[in-house]
Amino acid sequence: MADKLIIFDTTLRDGEQSPGASMTKDEKIRIAKQLERLRVDVIEAGFAAASPGDFEAIKAIAGIIKDSTVCSLSRANDRDISRAAEALAPAARKRIHTFIATSPLHMEKKLRMTPDQVFEQAKLAVRFARQFTDDIEFSPEDGSRSDMDFLCRVIEAVINEGARTINFADTVGYGVPELYGNMIKTLRERIPNSDKAIWSVHCHNDLGMAVANSLAGVKIGGARQVECTINGLGERAGNTALEEVVMALKTRKDYFNLELGIDTTQIVPASKLVSQVTGFAVQPNKAVVGANAFAHASGIHQDGVLKARDTYEIMRAEDVGWTANKIVLGKLSGRNAFKQRLEELGIELDSEAEVNAAFARFKELADRKSDIFDEDIIALVSDEQHSHDNEHYRFVSLSQHSETGEKPRAKVVFSMGGEEMVCDGQGNGPVDATVNAIESQAKSGAELLLFSVNAITTGTQSQGEVTMRLSKAGRIVNGVGADPDIVVASAKAYLSALNKLHSKSEKLNPQL
Ligand code: KIV
Ligand code: ZN
């Protein structure tokens, strides 16, 4: 019988550590529900001690999710672990994930601790966490740059204390597949009680090898848990991409021979949701979830696929949840049809008032755009939640003028703290003029780090989805806005980013 491979999703924790990807409680709940539909085994919902917001989000997710284990990260100290346990209290199945750095560099320069102190702290942390649950995961942070003898000592001790999962972290993406896989194999061979724990891989993508390293950890090292994120979201170059690892294991079952519990048809919806919530666009040539992943442009390929699909396709688009762009609703669709479509898309709004608000926005959109696609509905709900969560700035209306040879001008009306502002601006282009207009009143002084526009669906009728990444006083936030008019989408994205800066929620990064 094939072994089962556990899929541990950390989009809501490690994914959220990417600059600007921080999510509100409601956004996290939406993603957690989608991860449950995807049937991931473990959802790492956050780092409870990071902030009150993270704590509340984990607690809410723990109370809602029934089919996946809910996990919180915690550093190896009693306070963090107690916070994690408290947030996880409502969970049907819970896991505490505790970690401490084991590499000489991290111990000396970051922790300023001796190896003996780290050894003791790791043991005590697992012992303390065992009071709250049997399901304890331990990670030696920067494991791939740690000394093997020291790792053997620490891991043997934490397994003796009751750690059930050992997650071998390639924190800085330094691993090379064969070496990383062999490190796990050697550790499992050398540590006498290694069979009492499930071994896990956790890889970062700094050298573009996160998926390859994870698969080597599974194949060579015998790991039976992979930690990953949707779209490979994560610090710096990101984490192992869930969709790539899952489809590699499934498509090459002949080689890996492992069972997965994942419902792969939920992969593309999960990818779109994470991208829309975080404002991190998916590159078109991204494996599995990129817009071109199943597009055959060359005549030879098209011909081949028409004659026999498997000439050039190793996976079926529908198996990962791609559906042809379908017109699902239009101007004449009623509230019931809209509500039913929300349900089919797995979008649960909290109250009838929220359904009404979303329906009003849908009607507005349908007046301006004849065909409404699923992607439009998802964007509309995301947009509604962005403004709903943080209401300090709210877009009202915009007019702009641009003509060849003239400097574009924009007039923007928005509310700030409930007061309506009317402002004008000029700029290089209409978007620049719009941002200048908003700044003339908002005076945030934030620095714009990124501006990107994507079409949500195909055709010139498509809504544009804009991401604006702002930085101020060391904080980085992403704002997202969608509208058929990309200048309006830009204004909404800018205001959404200002709202996030305004919310001032400070978060602790576990790895600092
Ligand atoms: O990359 C890392 O080391 C981590 C640990 C907390 C597991 O994310
Ligand atoms: Zn990580």
XYZ file of C-alpha atoms and ligand atoms in Angstrom:
521
model
C 0.000 0.000 0.000
C 1.219 3.499 -0.854
C 2.117 5.744 2.085
C 0.038 8.839 2.696
C 1.747 12.203 2.227
C 0.542 14.996 4.500
C 0.026 18.388 2.890
C 0.656 21.175 5.385
C -0.351 24.551 4.010
C 1.328 27.629 5.432
C -0.114 30.308 3.121
C -1.690 32.032 6.117
C 1.556 32.070 8.104
C 4.758 31.858 6.050
C 2.888 33.115 2.955
C 1.674 36.085 4.918
C 5.274 36.965 5.783
C 5.843 38.191 2.188
C 6.098 41.968 2.047
C 2.624 43.427 1.780
C 0.771 40.099 1.921
C -0.686 40.596 5.370
C -4.355 39.646 5.503
C -7.305 40.628 7.621
C -9.174 38.131 9.766
C -12.015 37.862 7.237
C -9.610 37.330 4.366
C -7.839 34.621 6.325
C -11.119 32.896 7.081
C -12.069 32.921 3.393
C -8.748 31.373 2.450
C -8.921 28.820 5.283
C -12.337 27.673 4.045
C -10.939 27.267 0.543
C -7.987 25.279 1.921
C -10.464 23.006 3.673
C -12.307 22.515 0.363
C -8.937 21.700 -1.179
C -8.676 19.099 1.594
C -5.249 20.058 2.884
C -4.369 18.019 5.961
C -2.999 20.859 8.085
C -3.659 24.599 7.887
C -1.037 26.744 9.605
C -3.363 29.642 10.337
C -0.772 32.071 11.696
C 1.585 32.884 14.518
C -0.638 33.568 17.529
C 1.901 35.642 19.465
C 2.606 37.907 16.472
C -0.273 40.308 17.088
C -3.800 40.427 18.550
C -5.088 40.290 14.957
C -3.226 37.077 14.220
C -4.433 35.570 17.494
C -8.078 36.400 16.673
C -7.785 35.055 13.135
C -6.369 31.725 14.355
C -9.069 31.464 16.990
C -11.821 32.142 14.451
C -10.367 29.635 11.979
C -10.001 27.052 14.763
C -13.712 27.448 15.485
C -14.791 27.118 11.837
C -12.548 24.504 10.208
C -13.593 20.928 10.878
C -11.858 18.715 8.312
C -8.266 19.968 8.503
C -5.989 20.211 11.536
C -5.467 23.862 12.509
C -1.972 24.853 13.570
C -0.264 27.894 15.068
C 3.425 28.670 14.915
C 5.202 29.603 18.142
C 8.778 30.320 19.069
C 10.254 27.943 21.629
C 9.106 29.808 24.732
C 6.241 29.379 27.195
C 4.528 32.660 26.346
C 4.295 31.985 22.604
C 3.205 28.406 23.194
C 0.484 29.425 25.680
C -0.794 32.006 23.176
C -0.882 29.375 20.436
C -2.731 26.949 22.714
C -5.266 29.595 23.677
C -5.953 30.560 20.060
C -6.294 26.913 19.052
C -8.611 25.982 21.932
C -11.793 25.826 19.776
C -10.211 23.533 17.147
C -11.545 20.059 16.496
C -7.947 19.043 15.692
C -5.057 21.267 16.675
C -1.298 21.353 16.303
C 1.323 23.514 17.968
C 4.366 24.128 15.779
C 7.369 25.306 17.743
C 10.794 26.134 16.371
C 14.243 27.348 17.278
C 17.284 28.013 15.127
C 20.011 25.365 15.198
C 22.637 26.651 12.745
C 25.861 28.074 14.242
C 25.226 31.378 12.469
C 21.668 31.836 13.777
C 22.487 30.630 17.290
C 25.468 32.932 17.651
C 24.386 36.047 15.752
C 20.587 36.035 16.022
C 19.741 34.198 19.230
C 23.042 34.903 21.019
C 22.710 31.523 22.669
C 25.106 28.625 23.050
C 24.226 25.263 21.471
C 23.604 23.845 24.963
C 21.110 26.611 25.720
C 19.313 25.998 22.409
C 19.216 22.272 23.154
C 17.628 22.896 26.577
C 15.142 25.436 25.236
C 14.001 23.123 22.442
C 13.393 20.294 24.909
C 11.563 22.493 27.413
C 9.386 24.031 24.697
C 8.178 20.657 23.429
C 7.629 19.455 26.996
C 5.577 22.575 27.777
C 3.553 22.343 24.548
C 2.616 18.720 25.282
C 0.326 19.942 28.077
C -2.019 21.359 25.444
C -2.036 18.740 22.700
C -0.301 15.544 21.580
C 0.139 16.968 18.108
C 3.434 18.859 18.383
C 5.642 19.784 15.470
C 9.233 20.869 15.999
C 11.371 22.706 13.414
C 15.103 23.227 13.617
C 15.189 26.613 11.872
C 17.975 26.938 9.303
C 18.280 23.165 9.610
C 20.014 22.771 6.255
C 22.945 24.912 7.478
C 23.169 23.196 10.868
C 25.743 20.759 12.166
C 24.558 17.143 11.771
C 25.806 15.991 15.183
C 24.014 18.855 16.899
C 20.825 18.221 14.898
C 20.893 14.547 15.946
C 21.183 15.564 19.586
C 18.351 18.125 19.471
C 15.956 16.065 17.372
C 16.405 12.912 19.446
C 15.648 14.954 22.581
C 12.519 16.645 21.219
C 11.136 13.331 19.951
C 11.698 11.942 23.444
C 9.700 14.885 24.786
C 6.820 13.982 22.442
C 7.317 15.902 19.182
C 5.366 13.965 16.578
C 6.526 15.817 13.472
C 10.078 16.936 12.701
C 10.113 19.645 10.079
C 13.532 20.015 8.497
C 13.643 23.677 7.482
C 15.642 25.020 4.563
C 14.958 28.513 5.863
C 17.087 30.462 3.423
C 16.652 28.256 0.348
C 20.278 27.066 0.507
C 19.535 23.390 -0.099
C 20.336 21.438 -3.235
C 17.947 18.533 -3.918
C 20.319 15.601 -3.544
C 22.102 17.070 -0.518
C 18.906 18.161 1.218
C 17.276 14.758 0.644
C 20.378 12.996 1.913
C 20.548 15.137 5.053
C 17.071 13.942 6.017
C 17.968 10.349 5.159
C 21.122 10.529 7.308
C 19.273 12.106 10.227
C 16.602 9.426 10.076
C 19.270 6.716 10.016
C 21.352 8.192 12.817
C 18.660 9.239 15.298
C 17.590 6.153 17.287
C 13.972 7.248 17.837
C 13.488 8.851 14.389
C 10.703 6.392 13.524
C 8.537 7.868 16.317
C 8.021 11.028 14.277
C 6.794 11.964 10.825
C 9.478 13.834 8.898
C 8.547 16.957 7.058
C 10.129 19.274 4.489
C 9.927 23.063 4.556
C 11.786 24.755 1.706
C 12.257 28.322 0.552
C 12.724 29.241 -3.066
C 15.719 31.599 -3.014
C 17.539 29.549 -5.660
C 14.339 28.421 -7.386
C 14.687 24.902 -5.958
C 12.002 24.782 -3.261
C 9.798 22.273 -5.089
C 12.770 20.163 -6.228
C 14.204 20.150 -2.704
C 10.849 19.191 -1.200
C 10.447 16.329 -3.644
C 14.005 15.139 -2.927
C 13.216 15.283 0.792
C 10.268 13.004 0.101
C 11.967 10.624 -2.324
C 15.484 10.393 -0.901
C 14.848 11.397 2.701
C 11.533 9.598 3.231
C 9.702 12.729 4.437
C 5.947 12.209 4.636
C 4.823 15.795 5.105
C 5.398 18.708 2.722
C 4.969 22.299 3.892
C 3.890 24.578 1.090
C 1.842 27.610 0.110
C -0.645 28.452 -2.615
C 1.155 30.067 -5.587
C 4.433 29.584 -3.672
C 3.676 32.741 -1.691
C 6.189 33.436 1.065
C 9.122 35.435 2.362
C 11.572 36.676 -0.278
C 11.328 34.262 -3.242
C 8.578 32.316 -1.511
C 7.938 28.766 -0.329
C 7.327 25.452 -2.054
C 4.268 25.887 -4.286
C 1.468 23.566 -3.172
C 0.036 23.215 -6.677
C 3.385 22.173 -8.155
C 4.251 19.647 -5.503
C 0.766 18.128 -5.494
C 0.572 17.829 -9.276
C 4.116 16.438 -9.489
C 3.242 13.748 -6.949
C -0.016 12.967 -8.690
C 1.200 13.053 -12.279
C 4.310 11.014 -11.421
C 2.642 8.590 -9.023
C 4.501 5.894 -10.956
C 7.717 7.283 -9.420
C 6.676 8.655 -6.028
C 3.916 6.142 -5.197
C 2.277 8.254 -2.496
C -1.359 8.882 -1.627
C -2.675 12.432 -1.275
C -5.975 13.605 0.179
C -6.095 16.754 -1.989
C -9.088 17.626 -4.192
C -7.052 18.972 -7.092
C -10.077 20.595 -8.763
C -9.913 23.220 -6.011
C -6.350 24.280 -6.903
C -7.132 27.029 -9.429
C -9.919 28.574 -7.292
C -7.477 28.610 -4.355
C -4.789 30.219 -6.500
C -7.148 32.939 -7.747
C -8.450 33.665 -4.288
C -4.975 34.012 -2.752
C -3.825 36.188 -5.622
C -6.832 38.487 -5.320
C -6.664 38.788 -1.567
C -2.932 39.467 -1.412
C -2.484 41.381 -4.668
C 0.314 39.021 -5.734
C -0.403 38.336 -9.395
C 0.368 34.887 -10.772
C 2.868 34.980 -13.627
C 1.316 33.685 -16.891
C 3.878 30.915 -17.354
C 3.633 29.680 -13.749
C 3.274 25.887 -13.641
C -0.269 24.562 -13.093
C -1.977 27.871 -12.174
C -0.507 30.366 -14.675
C -2.866 31.584 -17.407
C -0.659 29.941 -20.067
C -0.118 26.671 -18.221
C -2.471 24.838 -20.572
C -2.368 27.157 -23.600
C -0.898 25.715 -26.764
C 0.219 28.455 -29.086
C 2.336 26.625 -31.624
C 0.525 25.048 -34.556
C 2.330 21.737 -34.115
C 1.229 21.492 -30.492
C -2.360 22.508 -31.256
C -2.535 19.916 -33.989
C -1.089 17.254 -31.703
C -3.486 18.036 -28.858
C -6.469 17.906 -31.212
C -5.416 14.479 -32.495
C -4.543 13.034 -29.081
C -4.555 15.195 -26.025
C -1.706 13.457 -24.244
C 0.767 14.235 -27.057
C 1.548 17.525 -25.325
C -0.519 17.484 -22.115
C 0.570 15.574 -19.036
C -2.267 16.932 -16.867
C -5.822 17.908 -17.689
C -6.753 21.535 -17.118
C -10.104 20.535 -15.608
C -8.364 18.280 -13.065
C -6.759 21.325 -11.451
C -9.928 23.398 -11.612
C -9.560 25.382 -14.818
C -12.950 26.029 -16.341
C -13.483 27.759 -19.666
C -14.280 31.433 -19.042
C -18.012 31.037 -18.666
C -20.514 33.862 -18.671
C -22.340 33.082 -15.472
C -24.553 36.060 -14.819
C -25.744 39.215 -16.526
C -27.721 42.380 -16.055
C -31.030 40.550 -15.714
C -29.857 38.019 -13.139
C -31.715 38.308 -9.867
C -30.581 38.188 -6.253
C -31.320 34.460 -5.949
C -29.208 33.564 -8.973
C -26.415 35.746 -7.586
C -26.641 34.173 -4.146
C -26.632 30.692 -5.622
C -23.509 31.487 -7.668
C -21.783 32.748 -4.506
C -22.599 29.427 -2.851
C -21.325 27.439 -5.847
C -18.077 29.412 -5.665
C -17.813 28.590 -1.973
C -18.175 32.241 -0.948
C -20.063 32.523 2.309
C -21.024 36.024 3.340
C -21.753 36.556 7.006
C -25.162 38.161 6.794
C -28.036 38.986 4.456
C -26.910 42.621 4.660
C -23.557 41.609 3.174
C -25.278 39.628 0.407
C -27.381 42.713 -0.339
C -24.327 44.965 -0.475
C -22.491 42.541 -2.772
C -25.605 42.215 -4.957
C -25.848 46.011 -5.258
C -22.231 46.102 -6.435
C -22.918 43.265 -8.834
C -25.826 45.243 -10.351
C -23.601 48.305 -10.718
C -20.996 46.201 -12.477
C -23.562 44.472 -14.703
C -24.749 47.897 -15.874
C -21.275 48.636 -17.145
C -20.189 45.186 -18.281
C -22.636 42.890 -20.062
C -21.059 39.523 -19.217
C -20.154 38.659 -15.671
C -17.708 35.799 -15.078
C -16.849 33.897 -11.909
C -13.606 35.871 -11.683
C -15.638 39.112 -11.614
C -17.740 37.846 -8.732
C -14.687 36.767 -6.730
C -13.055 40.186 -7.324
C -16.225 41.991 -6.402
C -16.511 40.192 -3.078
C -12.786 40.765 -2.351
C -13.190 44.423 -3.188
C -16.240 44.688 -0.942
C -14.317 43.075 1.914
C -11.275 45.310 1.446
C -13.404 48.400 1.890
C -15.588 46.812 4.537
C -12.632 45.778 6.743
C -10.945 49.150 6.936
C -13.274 52.017 6.205
C -11.140 55.069 6.871
C -10.709 55.852 3.172
C -13.487 55.055 0.719
C -13.613 55.649 -3.007
C -16.617 57.668 -4.224
C -16.050 58.774 -7.835
C -13.462 59.837 -10.349
C -13.193 61.742 -13.598
C -10.048 62.168 -15.599
C -8.947 63.738 -18.810
C -6.050 62.742 -21.004
C -5.303 63.841 -24.510
C -2.199 63.457 -26.647
C 0.116 66.397 -26.023
C -1.606 67.461 -22.786
C -0.771 66.689 -19.186
C -3.431 64.254 -17.838
C -5.668 65.567 -15.054
C -7.810 63.699 -12.563
C -10.512 64.720 -10.120
C -11.127 62.221 -7.335
C -13.866 62.196 -4.726
C -13.248 59.979 -1.710
C -14.146 59.958 1.929
C -11.537 60.190 4.671
C -12.702 59.428 8.187
C -16.295 59.970 7.027
C -15.590 63.381 5.497
C -15.932 63.770 1.730
C -12.848 65.105 -0.102
C -12.794 66.468 -3.617
C -9.325 66.805 -5.066
C -7.544 67.458 -8.333
C -4.176 66.316 -9.581
C -1.966 66.245 -12.623
C 0.600 63.673 -13.598
C 2.539 61.841 -16.281
C -0.444 59.670 -17.012
C -3.987 59.235 -15.684
C -2.931 56.894 -12.875
C -0.165 59.248 -11.752
C -2.631 62.156 -11.853
C -5.122 60.130 -9.763
C -2.549 59.209 -7.121
C -1.335 62.817 -6.980
C -4.923 63.987 -6.527
C -5.498 61.582 -3.626
C -2.174 62.468 -2.018
C -2.964 66.194 -2.193
C -5.558 65.508 0.535
C -4.469 62.273 2.202
C -0.844 63.470 2.587
C 0.269 59.975 3.584
C 3.840 60.480 2.427
C 3.978 56.759 1.657
C 6.372 55.476 -0.976
C 4.890 53.547 -3.900
C 6.919 50.355 -4.322
C 4.850 48.535 -6.895
C 2.030 49.242 -9.327
C 0.668 46.385 -11.406
C -2.411 45.942 -13.584
C -3.898 42.617 -14.646
C -6.958 41.726 -16.663
C -9.214 39.497 -14.557
C -10.709 37.739 -17.573
C -10.066 37.910 -21.305
C -11.123 40.625 -23.751
C -11.106 44.404 -23.504
C -14.362 44.292 -21.522
C -12.453 42.673 -18.681
C -12.138 44.308 -15.301
C -8.632 45.483 -14.514
C -7.233 44.370 -11.183
C -4.652 46.768 -9.803
C -2.172 46.200 -6.997
C -0.428 49.130 -5.311
C 2.300 48.340 -2.773
C 3.072 51.165 -0.359
C 5.770 51.507 2.232
C 5.821 53.827 5.200
C 7.927 53.817 8.362
C 9.132 50.279 7.714
C 5.672 48.853 7.030
C 4.806 47.459 3.614
C 1.207 46.908 2.516
C -0.554 45.866 -0.678
C -3.831 47.435 -1.793
C -5.985 45.786 -4.441
C -8.798 47.322 -6.505
C -10.874 46.018 -9.412
C -12.985 47.894 -11.946
C -13.630 47.867 -15.705
C -11.962 51.311 -15.693
C -8.319 50.719 -14.757
C -7.873 54.272 -13.486
C -10.759 53.752 -11.055
C -9.247 50.363 -10.120
C -5.972 52.208 -9.420
C -7.690 54.751 -7.169
C -9.416 51.938 -5.264
C -6.137 50.035 -4.913
C -4.345 53.134 -3.635
C -7.085 53.865 -1.079
C -7.155 50.217 -0.005
C -3.377 50.382 0.650
C -3.834 53.624 2.618
C -6.500 51.873 4.696
C -4.054 49.101 5.547
C -1.400 51.628 6.561
C -4.012 53.433 8.612
C -5.033 50.263 10.477
C -1.556 50.284 12.118
C -1.697 46.634 13.116
C 1.841 45.834 14.112
C 3.000 42.300 13.665
C 5.987 40.470 14.978
C 7.933 38.409 12.466
C 8.760 35.083 14.142
C 12.055 34.795 12.347
C 13.490 38.130 13.434
O 11.566 28.939 7.140
C 11.510 28.573 8.324
O 12.502 28.187 8.954
C 10.229 28.645 8.983
C 10.152 27.962 10.303
C 9.408 28.756 11.286
C 9.607 26.583 10.124
O 9.279 29.153 8.440
Zn 9.650 29.316 6.270
